[in-house]
Short mmCIF file of C-alpha atoms in Angstrom, two decimals:
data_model
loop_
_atom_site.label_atom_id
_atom_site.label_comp_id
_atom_site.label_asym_id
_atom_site.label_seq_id
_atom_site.Cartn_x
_atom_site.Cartn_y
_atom_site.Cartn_z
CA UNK M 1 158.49 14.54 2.69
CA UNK M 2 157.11 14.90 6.27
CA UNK M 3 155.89 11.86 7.87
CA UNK M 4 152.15 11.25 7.73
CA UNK M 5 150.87 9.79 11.89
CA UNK M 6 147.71 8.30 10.02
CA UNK M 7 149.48 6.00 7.45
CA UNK M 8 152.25 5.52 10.24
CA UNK M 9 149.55 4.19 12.61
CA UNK M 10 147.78 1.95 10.09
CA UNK M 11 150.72 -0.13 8.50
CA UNK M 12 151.90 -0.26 12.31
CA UNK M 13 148.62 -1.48 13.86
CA UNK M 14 148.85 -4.11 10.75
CA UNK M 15 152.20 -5.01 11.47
CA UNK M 16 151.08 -5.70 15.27
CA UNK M 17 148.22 -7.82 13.56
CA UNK M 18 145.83 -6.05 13.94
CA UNK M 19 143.23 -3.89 16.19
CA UNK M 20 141.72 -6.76 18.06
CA UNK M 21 145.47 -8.21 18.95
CA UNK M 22 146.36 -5.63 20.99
CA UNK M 23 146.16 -6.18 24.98
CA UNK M 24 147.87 -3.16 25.97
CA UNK M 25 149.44 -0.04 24.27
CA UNK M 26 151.21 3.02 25.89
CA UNK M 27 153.90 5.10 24.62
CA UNK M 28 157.03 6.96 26.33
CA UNK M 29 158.93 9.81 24.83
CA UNK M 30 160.10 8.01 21.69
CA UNK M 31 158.14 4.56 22.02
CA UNK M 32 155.43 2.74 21.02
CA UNK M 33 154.88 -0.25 24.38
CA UNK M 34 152.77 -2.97 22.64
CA UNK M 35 151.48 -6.21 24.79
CA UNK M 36 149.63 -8.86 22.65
CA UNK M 37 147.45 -11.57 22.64
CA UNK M 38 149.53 -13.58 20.10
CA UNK M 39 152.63 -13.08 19.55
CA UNK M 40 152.82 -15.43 16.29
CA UNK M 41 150.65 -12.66 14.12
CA UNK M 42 153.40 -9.97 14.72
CA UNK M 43 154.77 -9.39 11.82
CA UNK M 44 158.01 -7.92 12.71
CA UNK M 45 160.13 -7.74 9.34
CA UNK M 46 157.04 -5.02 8.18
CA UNK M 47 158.64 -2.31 10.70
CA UNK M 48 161.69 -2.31 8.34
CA UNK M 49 159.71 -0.81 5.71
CA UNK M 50 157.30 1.49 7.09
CA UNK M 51 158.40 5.08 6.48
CA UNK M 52 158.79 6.76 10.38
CA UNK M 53 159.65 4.01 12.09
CA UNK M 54 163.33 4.04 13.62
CA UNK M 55 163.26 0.72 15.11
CA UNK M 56 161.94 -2.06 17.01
CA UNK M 57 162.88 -4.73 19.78
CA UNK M 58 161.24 -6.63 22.34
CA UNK M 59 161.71 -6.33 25.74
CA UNK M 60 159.91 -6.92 29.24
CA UNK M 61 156.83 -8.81 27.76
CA UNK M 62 156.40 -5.90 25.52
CA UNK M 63 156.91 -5.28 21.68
CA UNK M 64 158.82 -1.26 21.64
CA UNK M 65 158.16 0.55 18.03
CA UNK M 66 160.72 3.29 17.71
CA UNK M 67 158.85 6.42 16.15
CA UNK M 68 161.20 9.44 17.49
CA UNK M 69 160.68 12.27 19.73
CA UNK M 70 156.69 14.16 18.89
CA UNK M 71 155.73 11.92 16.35
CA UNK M 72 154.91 9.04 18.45
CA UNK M 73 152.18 11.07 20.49
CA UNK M 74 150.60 11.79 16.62
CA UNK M 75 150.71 8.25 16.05
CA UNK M 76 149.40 7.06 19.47
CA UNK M 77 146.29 9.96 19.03
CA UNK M 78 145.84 8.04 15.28
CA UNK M 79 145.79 4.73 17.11
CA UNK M 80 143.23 6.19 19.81
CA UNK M 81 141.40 7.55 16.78
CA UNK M 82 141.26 3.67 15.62
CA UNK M 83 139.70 2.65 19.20
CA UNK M 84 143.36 1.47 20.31
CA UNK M 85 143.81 2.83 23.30
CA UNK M 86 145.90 1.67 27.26
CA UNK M 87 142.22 1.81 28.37
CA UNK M 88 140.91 -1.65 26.69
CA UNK M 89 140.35 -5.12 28.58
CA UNK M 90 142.81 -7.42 29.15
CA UNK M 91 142.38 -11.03 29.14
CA UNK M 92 142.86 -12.37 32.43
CA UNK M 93 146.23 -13.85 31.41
CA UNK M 94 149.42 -12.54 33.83
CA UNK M 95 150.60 -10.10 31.96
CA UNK M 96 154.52 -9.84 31.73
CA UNK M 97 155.01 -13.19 33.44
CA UNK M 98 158.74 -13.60 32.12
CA UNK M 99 159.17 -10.41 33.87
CA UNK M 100 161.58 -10.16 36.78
CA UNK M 101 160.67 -8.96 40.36
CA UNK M 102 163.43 -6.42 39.50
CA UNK M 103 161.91 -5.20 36.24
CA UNK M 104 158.35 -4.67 37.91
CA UNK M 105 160.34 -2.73 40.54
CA UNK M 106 162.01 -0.34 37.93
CA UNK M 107 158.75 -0.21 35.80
CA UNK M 108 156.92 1.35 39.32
CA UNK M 109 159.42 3.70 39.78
CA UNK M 110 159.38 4.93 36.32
CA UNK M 111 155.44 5.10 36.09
CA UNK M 112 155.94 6.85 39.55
CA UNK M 113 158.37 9.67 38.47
CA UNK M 114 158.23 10.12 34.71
CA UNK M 115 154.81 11.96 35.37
CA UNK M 116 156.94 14.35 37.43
CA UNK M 117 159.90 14.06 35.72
CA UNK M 118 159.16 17.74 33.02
CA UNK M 119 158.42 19.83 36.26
CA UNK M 120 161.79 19.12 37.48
CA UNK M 121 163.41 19.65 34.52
CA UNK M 122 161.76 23.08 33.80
CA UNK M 123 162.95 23.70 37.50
CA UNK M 124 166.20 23.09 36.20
CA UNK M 125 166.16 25.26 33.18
CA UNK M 126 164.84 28.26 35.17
CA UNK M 127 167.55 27.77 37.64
CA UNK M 128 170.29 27.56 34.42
CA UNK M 129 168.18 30.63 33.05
CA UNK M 130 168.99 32.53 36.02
CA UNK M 131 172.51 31.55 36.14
CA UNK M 132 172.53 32.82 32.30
CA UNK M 133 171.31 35.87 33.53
CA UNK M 134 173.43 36.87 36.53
CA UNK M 135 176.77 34.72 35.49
CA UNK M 136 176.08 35.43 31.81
CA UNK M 137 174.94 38.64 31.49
CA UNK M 138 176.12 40.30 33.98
CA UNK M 139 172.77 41.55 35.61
CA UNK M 140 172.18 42.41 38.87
CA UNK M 141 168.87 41.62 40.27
CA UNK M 142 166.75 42.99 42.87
CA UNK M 143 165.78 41.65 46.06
CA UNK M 144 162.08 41.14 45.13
CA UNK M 145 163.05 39.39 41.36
CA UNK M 146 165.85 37.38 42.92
CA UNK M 147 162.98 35.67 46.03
CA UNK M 148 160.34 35.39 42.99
CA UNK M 149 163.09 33.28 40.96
CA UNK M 150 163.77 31.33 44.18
CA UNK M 151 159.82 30.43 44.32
CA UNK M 152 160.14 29.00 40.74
CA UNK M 153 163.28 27.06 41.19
CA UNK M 154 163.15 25.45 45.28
CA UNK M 155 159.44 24.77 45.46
CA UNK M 156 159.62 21.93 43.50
CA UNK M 157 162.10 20.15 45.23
CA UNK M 158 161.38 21.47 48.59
CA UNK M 159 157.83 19.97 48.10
CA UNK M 160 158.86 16.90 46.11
CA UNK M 161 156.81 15.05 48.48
CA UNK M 162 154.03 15.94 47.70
CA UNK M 163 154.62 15.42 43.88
CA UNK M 164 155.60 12.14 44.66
CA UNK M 165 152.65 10.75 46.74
CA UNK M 166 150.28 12.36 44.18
CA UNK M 167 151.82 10.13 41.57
CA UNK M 168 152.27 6.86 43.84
CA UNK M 169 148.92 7.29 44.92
CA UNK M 170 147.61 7.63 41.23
CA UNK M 171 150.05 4.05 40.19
CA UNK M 172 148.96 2.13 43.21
CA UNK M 173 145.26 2.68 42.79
CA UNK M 174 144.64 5.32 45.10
CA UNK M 175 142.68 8.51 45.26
CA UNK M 176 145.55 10.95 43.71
CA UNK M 177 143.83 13.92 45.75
CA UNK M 178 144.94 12.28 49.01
CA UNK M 179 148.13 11.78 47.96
CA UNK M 180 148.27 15.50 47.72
CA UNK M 181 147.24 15.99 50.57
CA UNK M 182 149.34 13.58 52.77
CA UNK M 183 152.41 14.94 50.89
CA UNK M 184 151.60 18.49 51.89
CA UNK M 185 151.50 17.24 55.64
CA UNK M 186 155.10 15.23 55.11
CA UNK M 187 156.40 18.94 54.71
CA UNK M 188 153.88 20.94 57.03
CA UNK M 189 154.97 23.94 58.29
CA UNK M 190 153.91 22.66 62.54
CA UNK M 191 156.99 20.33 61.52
CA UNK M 192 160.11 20.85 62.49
CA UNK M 193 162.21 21.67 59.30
CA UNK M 194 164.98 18.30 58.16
CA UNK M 195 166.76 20.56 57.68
CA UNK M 196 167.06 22.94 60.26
CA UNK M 197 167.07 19.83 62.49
CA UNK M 198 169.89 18.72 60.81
CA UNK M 199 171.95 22.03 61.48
CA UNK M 200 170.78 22.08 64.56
CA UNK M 201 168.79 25.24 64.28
CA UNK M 202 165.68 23.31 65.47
CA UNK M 203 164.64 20.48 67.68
CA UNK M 204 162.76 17.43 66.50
CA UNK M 205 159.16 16.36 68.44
CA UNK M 206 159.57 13.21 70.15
CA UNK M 207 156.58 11.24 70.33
CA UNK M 208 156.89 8.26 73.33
CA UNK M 209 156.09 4.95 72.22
CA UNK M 210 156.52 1.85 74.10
CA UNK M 211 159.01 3.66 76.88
CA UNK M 212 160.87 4.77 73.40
CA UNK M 213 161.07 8.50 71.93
CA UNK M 214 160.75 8.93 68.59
CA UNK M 215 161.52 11.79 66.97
CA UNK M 216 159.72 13.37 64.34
CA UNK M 217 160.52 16.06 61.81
CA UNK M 218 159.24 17.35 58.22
CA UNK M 219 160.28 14.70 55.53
CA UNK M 220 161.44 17.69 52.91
CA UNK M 221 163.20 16.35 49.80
CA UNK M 222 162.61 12.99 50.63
CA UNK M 223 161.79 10.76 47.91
CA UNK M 224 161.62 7.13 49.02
CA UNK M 225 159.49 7.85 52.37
CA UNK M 226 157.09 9.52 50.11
CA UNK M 227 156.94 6.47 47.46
CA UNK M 228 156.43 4.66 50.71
CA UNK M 229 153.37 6.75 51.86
CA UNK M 230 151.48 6.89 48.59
CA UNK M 231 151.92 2.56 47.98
CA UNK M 232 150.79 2.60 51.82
CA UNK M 233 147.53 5.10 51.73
CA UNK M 234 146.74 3.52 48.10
CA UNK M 235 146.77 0.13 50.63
CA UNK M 236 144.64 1.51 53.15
CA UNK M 237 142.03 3.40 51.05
CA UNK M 238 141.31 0.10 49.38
CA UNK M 239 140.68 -1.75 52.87
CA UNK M 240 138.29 0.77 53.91
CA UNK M 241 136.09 1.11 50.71
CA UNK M 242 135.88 -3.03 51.34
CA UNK M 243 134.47 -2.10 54.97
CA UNK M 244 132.69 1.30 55.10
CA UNK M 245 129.18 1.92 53.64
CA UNK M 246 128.55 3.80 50.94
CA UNK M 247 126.54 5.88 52.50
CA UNK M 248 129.53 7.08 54.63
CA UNK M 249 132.55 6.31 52.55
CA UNK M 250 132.39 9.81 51.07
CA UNK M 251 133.50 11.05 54.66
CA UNK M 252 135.07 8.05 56.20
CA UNK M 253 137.25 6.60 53.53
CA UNK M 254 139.48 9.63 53.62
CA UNK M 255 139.45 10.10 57.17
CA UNK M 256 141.19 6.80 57.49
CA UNK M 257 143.30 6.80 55.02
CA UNK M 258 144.75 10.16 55.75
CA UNK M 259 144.63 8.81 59.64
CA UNK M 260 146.45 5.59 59.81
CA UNK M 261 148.63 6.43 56.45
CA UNK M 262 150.45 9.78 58.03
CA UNK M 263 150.40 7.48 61.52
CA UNK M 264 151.91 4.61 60.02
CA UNK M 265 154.64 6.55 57.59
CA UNK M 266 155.10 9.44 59.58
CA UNK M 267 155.67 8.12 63.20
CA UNK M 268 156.49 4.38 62.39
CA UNK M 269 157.68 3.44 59.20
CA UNK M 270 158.69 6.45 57.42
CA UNK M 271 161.49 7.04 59.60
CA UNK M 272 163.17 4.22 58.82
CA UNK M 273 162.74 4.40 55.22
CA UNK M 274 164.15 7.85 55.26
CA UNK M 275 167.30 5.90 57.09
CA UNK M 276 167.65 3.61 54.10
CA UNK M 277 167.28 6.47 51.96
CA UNK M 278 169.98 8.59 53.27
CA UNK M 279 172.49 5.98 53.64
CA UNK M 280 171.86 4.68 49.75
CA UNK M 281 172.40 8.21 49.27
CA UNK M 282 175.41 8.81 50.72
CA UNK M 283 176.82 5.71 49.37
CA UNK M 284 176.21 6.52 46.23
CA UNK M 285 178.16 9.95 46.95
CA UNK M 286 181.01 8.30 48.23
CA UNK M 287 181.17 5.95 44.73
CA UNK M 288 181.23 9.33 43.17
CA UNK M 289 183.53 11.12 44.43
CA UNK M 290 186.24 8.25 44.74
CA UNK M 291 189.69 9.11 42.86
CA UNK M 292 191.03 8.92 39.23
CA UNK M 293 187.14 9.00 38.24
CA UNK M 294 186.46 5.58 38.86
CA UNK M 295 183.00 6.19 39.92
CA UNK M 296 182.40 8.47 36.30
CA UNK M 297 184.10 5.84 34.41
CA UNK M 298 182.34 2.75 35.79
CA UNK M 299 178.98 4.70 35.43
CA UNK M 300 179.49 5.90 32.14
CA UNK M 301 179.80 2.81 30.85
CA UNK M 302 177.20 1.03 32.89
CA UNK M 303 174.57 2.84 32.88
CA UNK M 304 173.21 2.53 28.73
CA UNK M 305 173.29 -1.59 30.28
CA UNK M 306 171.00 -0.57 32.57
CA UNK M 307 168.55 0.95 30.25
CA UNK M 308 168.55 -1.66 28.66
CA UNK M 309 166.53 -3.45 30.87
CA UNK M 310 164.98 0.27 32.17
CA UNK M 311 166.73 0.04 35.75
CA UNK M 312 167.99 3.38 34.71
CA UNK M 313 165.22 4.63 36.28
CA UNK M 314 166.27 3.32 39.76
CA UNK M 315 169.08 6.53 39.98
CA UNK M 316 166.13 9.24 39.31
CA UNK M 317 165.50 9.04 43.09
CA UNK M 318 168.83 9.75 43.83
CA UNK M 319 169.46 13.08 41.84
CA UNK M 320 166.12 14.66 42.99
CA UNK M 321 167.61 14.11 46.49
CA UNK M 322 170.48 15.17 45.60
CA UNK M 323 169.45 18.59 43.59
CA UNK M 324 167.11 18.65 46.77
CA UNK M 325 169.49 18.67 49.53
CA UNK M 326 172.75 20.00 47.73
CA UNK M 327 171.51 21.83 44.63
CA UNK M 328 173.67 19.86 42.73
CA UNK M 329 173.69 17.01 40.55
CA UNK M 330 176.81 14.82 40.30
CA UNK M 331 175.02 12.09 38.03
CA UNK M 332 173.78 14.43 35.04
CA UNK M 333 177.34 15.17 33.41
CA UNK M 334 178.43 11.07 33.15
CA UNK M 335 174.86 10.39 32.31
CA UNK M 336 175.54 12.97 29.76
CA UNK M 337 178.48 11.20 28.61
CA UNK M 338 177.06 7.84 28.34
CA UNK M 339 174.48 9.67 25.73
CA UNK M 340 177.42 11.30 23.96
CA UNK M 341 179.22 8.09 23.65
CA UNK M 342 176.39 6.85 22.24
CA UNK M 343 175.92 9.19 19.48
CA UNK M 344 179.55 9.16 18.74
CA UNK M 345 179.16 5.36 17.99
CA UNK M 346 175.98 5.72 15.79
CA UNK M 347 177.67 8.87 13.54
CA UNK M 348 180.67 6.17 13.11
CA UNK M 349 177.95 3.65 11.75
CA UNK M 350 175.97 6.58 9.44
CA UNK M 351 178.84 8.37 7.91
CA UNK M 352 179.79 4.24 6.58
CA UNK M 353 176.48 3.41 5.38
CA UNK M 354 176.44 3.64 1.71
CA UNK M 355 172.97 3.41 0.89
CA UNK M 356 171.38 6.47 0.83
CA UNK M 357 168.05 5.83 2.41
CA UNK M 358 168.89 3.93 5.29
CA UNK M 359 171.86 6.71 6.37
CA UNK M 360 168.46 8.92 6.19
CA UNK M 361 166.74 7.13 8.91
CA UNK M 362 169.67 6.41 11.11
CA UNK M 363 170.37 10.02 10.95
CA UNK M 364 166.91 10.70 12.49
CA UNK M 365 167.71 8.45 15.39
CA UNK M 366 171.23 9.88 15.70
CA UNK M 367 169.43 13.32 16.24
CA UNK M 368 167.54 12.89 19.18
CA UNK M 369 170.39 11.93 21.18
CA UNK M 370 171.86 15.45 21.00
CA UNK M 371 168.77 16.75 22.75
CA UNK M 372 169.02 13.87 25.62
CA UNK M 373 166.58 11.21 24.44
CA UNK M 374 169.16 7.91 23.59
CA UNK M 375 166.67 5.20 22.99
CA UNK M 376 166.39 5.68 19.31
CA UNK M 377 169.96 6.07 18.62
CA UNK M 378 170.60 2.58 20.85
CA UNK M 379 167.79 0.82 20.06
CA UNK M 380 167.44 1.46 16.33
CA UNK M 381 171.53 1.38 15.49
CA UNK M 382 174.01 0.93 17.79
CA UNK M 383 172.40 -2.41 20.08
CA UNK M 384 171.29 -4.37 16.94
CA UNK M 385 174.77 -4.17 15.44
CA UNK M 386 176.18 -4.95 19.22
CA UNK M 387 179.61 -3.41 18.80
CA UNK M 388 178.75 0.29 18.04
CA UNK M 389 176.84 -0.15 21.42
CA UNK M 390 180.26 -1.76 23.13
CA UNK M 391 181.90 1.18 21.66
CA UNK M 392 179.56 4.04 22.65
CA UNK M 393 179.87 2.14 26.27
CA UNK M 394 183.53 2.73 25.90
CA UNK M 395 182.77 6.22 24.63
CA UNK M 396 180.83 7.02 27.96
CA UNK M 397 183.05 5.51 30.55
CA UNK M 398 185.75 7.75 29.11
CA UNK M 399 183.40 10.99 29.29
CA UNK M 400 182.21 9.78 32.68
CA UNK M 401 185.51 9.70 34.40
CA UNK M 402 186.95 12.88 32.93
CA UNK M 403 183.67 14.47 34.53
CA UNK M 404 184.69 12.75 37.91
CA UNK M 405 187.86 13.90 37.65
CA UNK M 406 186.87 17.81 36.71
CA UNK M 407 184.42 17.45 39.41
CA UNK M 408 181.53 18.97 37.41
CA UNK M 409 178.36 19.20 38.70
CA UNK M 410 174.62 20.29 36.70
CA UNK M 411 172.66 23.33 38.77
CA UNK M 412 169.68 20.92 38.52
CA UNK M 413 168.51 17.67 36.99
CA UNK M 414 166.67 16.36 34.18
CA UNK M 415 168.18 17.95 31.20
CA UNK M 416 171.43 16.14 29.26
CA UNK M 417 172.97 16.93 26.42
CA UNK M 418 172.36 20.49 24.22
CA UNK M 419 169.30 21.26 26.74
CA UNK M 420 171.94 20.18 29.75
CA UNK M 421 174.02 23.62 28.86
CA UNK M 422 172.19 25.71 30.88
CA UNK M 423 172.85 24.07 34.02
CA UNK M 424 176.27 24.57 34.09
CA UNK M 425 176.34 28.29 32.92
CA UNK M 426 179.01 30.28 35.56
CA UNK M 427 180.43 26.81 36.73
CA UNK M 428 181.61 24.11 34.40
CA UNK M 429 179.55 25.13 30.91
CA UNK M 430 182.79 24.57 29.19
CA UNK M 431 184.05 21.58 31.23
CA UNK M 432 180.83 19.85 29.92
CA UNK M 433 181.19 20.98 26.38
CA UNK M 434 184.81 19.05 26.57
CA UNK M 435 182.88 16.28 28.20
CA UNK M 436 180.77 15.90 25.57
CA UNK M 437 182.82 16.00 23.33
CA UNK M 438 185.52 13.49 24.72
CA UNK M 439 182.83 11.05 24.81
CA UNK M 440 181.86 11.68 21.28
CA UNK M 441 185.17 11.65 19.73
CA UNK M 442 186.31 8.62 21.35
CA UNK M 443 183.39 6.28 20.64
CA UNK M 444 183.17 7.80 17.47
CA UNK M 445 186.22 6.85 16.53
CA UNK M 446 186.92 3.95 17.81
CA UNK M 447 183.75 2.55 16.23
CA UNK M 448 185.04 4.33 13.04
CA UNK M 449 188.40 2.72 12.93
CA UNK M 450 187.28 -0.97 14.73
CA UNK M 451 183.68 -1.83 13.31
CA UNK M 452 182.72 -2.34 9.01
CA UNK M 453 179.16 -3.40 8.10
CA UNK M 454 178.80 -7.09 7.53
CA UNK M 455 178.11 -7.46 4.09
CA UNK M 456 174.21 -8.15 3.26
CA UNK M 457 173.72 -11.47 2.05
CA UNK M 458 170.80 -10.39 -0.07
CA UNK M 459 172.55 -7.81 -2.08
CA UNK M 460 176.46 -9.63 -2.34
CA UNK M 461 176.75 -8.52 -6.15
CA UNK M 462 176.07 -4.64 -4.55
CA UNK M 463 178.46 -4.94 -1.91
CA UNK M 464 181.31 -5.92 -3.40
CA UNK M 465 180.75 -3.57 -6.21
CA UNK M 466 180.74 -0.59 -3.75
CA UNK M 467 183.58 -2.23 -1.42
CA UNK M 468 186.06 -2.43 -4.43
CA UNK M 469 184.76 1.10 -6.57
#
């Protein structure tokens, strides 16, 4: 029987206690994010019996309501139906106050790039379709198709910029049209290229401050300098609608933001960011490529902690500047692994359930995971039970170091899992089937052979009777 968004949306709004409880609500892929008023009318046992839900847990000052992959946007629209919407007031409460410095941090970034987060991954999938065509297929294409494909699949990371100011601008507060626009003139053609300055191929301009020379170059395929820019003119455009008439801010107020923003980040500070940026960068290479896998193996098993908490989101910077300078993503086949691991866990836990409708809805949060999405999977099975998730953890470090080791690498970023294949076709599609499945198998059976279901104490009589046939 297919779910029904409507009846979802009104035993979960009761559940939450009601309309006028609700402080905040947003959703992510797979998640309902819920901020109260009072925490004492949530009703949280209710979630175990409404049909659709996968899950739920608290974390970060919010309550998270599992719903899956396409059915939580039907929900969320029946919920905006219902007046419940991210747009309401707020009471002038802090909201998250438990929450670190560190989680505010990781939520920015992920506001920041999730909104960007599809193009790249489309970007990837055209650049794994054209490997499917040419390494596949065997086709040979002209001159003309083969520049057209390279339009679809650089310009996005070429001009991440400009995607990224757009996006910090629109977080911070800022106009999100002069974000654009300053992260079209971070890559402006009267630049000198990064990277031709890099090869050598061009000089940089030197601007001379204070008796020093600074040089200056395009910022292409930098990430943090552009996060930088679009916090900063967000900063700026705020000062100046404080100050200018409105008579004049129409003209003004964008004349000195763009001004003192591309001054600022372009000349003064963005330099230096771009410093810290390139050596996190190249550190995180080096952990990488150490020997034996360590730096697979230690990530594969680190990084579903991490999510956890959503500091996962901290490495997206890294692999777009990494598919952006090298074409290449080292992260994507150990991330891949931790997901694997994962699901190997959960299947474990499924295939042992005995009761018939609850092996029904773990299944549908087993299912996701196969198509890269791992909250429901964690949050709904393996984290509540604690040692499935040890074991998937276990599952992904192994998978993550035997990726090290083959030295695998995804033409692209975004995509894990089933979509993931087509980033590796003509180099390393089958290494990542085997890593996939190495990471599968062993959490899978480890949790298989290691982990039994505590019996229920409601239902002892039904327990035993199944345990002993």
């Amino acid at each position: 029987m297919a779910k029904n968004p409507k009846t979802v949306a009104h035993s979960v709004l009761q559940a939450l206690g009601g309309k006028e409880n609700i402080s905040r609500i947003s959703h992510c892929a797979t998640r309902l994010r819920v901020e109260l008023y009072d925490d004492t009318l949530l009703k949280k046992e209710s979630f175990d019996s409404i049909e659709g839900v996968s899950g739920y847990f608290y974390q970060s000052g919010q309550h998270q309501i599992i719903l899956g992959t396409g059915f939580v946007n039907k929900v969320y629209a029946e919920l905006e139906k219902g007046g419940v919407s991210d747009s309401k007031e707020v009471s002038n409460e802090p909201r998250n106050s438990n929450s670190s410095k560190i989680h505010q941090l990781t939520k920015t970034f992920a506001d920041i790039f999730i909104p960007v987060i599809p193009v790249l991954i489309a970007t990837g999938l055209l650049m794994g379709l054209r490997g499917l065509l040419i390494n596949g297929f065997g086709m040979e294409l002209s001159s003309t198709i083969l520049v057209l494909s390279q339009v679809l699949t650089d310009t996005a990371f070429t001009f991440i910029p400009v995607l990224i100011t757009w996006s910090a601008m629109k977080k911070f507060g800022g106009s999100p049209v002069i974000g654009i626009a300053l992260g079209l003139m971070l890559v402006a053609p009267q630049l000198p290229d990064k990277w031709a300055v890099s090869f050598g191929e061009a000089d940089p301009l030197f601007l001379t401050l204070l008796g020093f020379d600074i040089p200056i170059t395009g910022m292409q395929s930098s990430i943090l300098p552009a996060v930088f820019m679009g916090w900063l003119a967000a900063k700026i455009e705020k000062i100046a609608r404080k100050y200018i008439p409105e008579m004049l801010d129409l003209i003004l107020t964008p004349f000195v933001t763009l001004l003192f923003s591309l001054i600022l980040g372009l000349v003064i500070v963005g330099p230096v960011i771009l410093g810290i940026e390139n050596l996190l960068t190249s550190g995180i290479m080096y952990f990488f490529e150490l020997p034996f896998g360590i730096g697979g193996f230690v990530y594969g098993g680190a990084i579903q902690l991490l999510a956890i908490t959503g500091m996962h989101h901290t490495i997206v910077p890294i692999t777009v500047k990494m598919v952006a300078e090298t074409g290449y993503d080292l992260i994507n086949p150990i991330g891949t692994a931790a997901i694997a691991g994962q699901a190997g866990a959960a299947l474990a836990v499924v295939i042992q359930q005995r009761d018939k409708i609850k092996r029904s809805n773990m299944l549908g949060s087993v299912i996701p995971a196969f198509f890269g999405i791992t909250e429901p999977v964690m949050f709904a099975i393996n984290l509540p039970k604690v040692k499935p998730f040890i074991y998937g953890c276990l599952g992904g470090a192994v998978g993550g170091g035997f990726a090290s080791i083959l030295g695998i690498a995804a033409a692209g970023t975004g995509s894990t899992m089933l979509p993931g294949l087509l980033l590796y076709i003509g180099d390393g599609f089958f290494q990542y089937i085997l890593v996939i499945l190495v990471a599968l198998a062993t959490s899978f059976l480890v949790t298989f052979i290691a982990y039994r279901e505590k019996p229920s104490a409601e239902q002892p009589a039904l327990n035993l009777n199944i345990k002993h046939g």
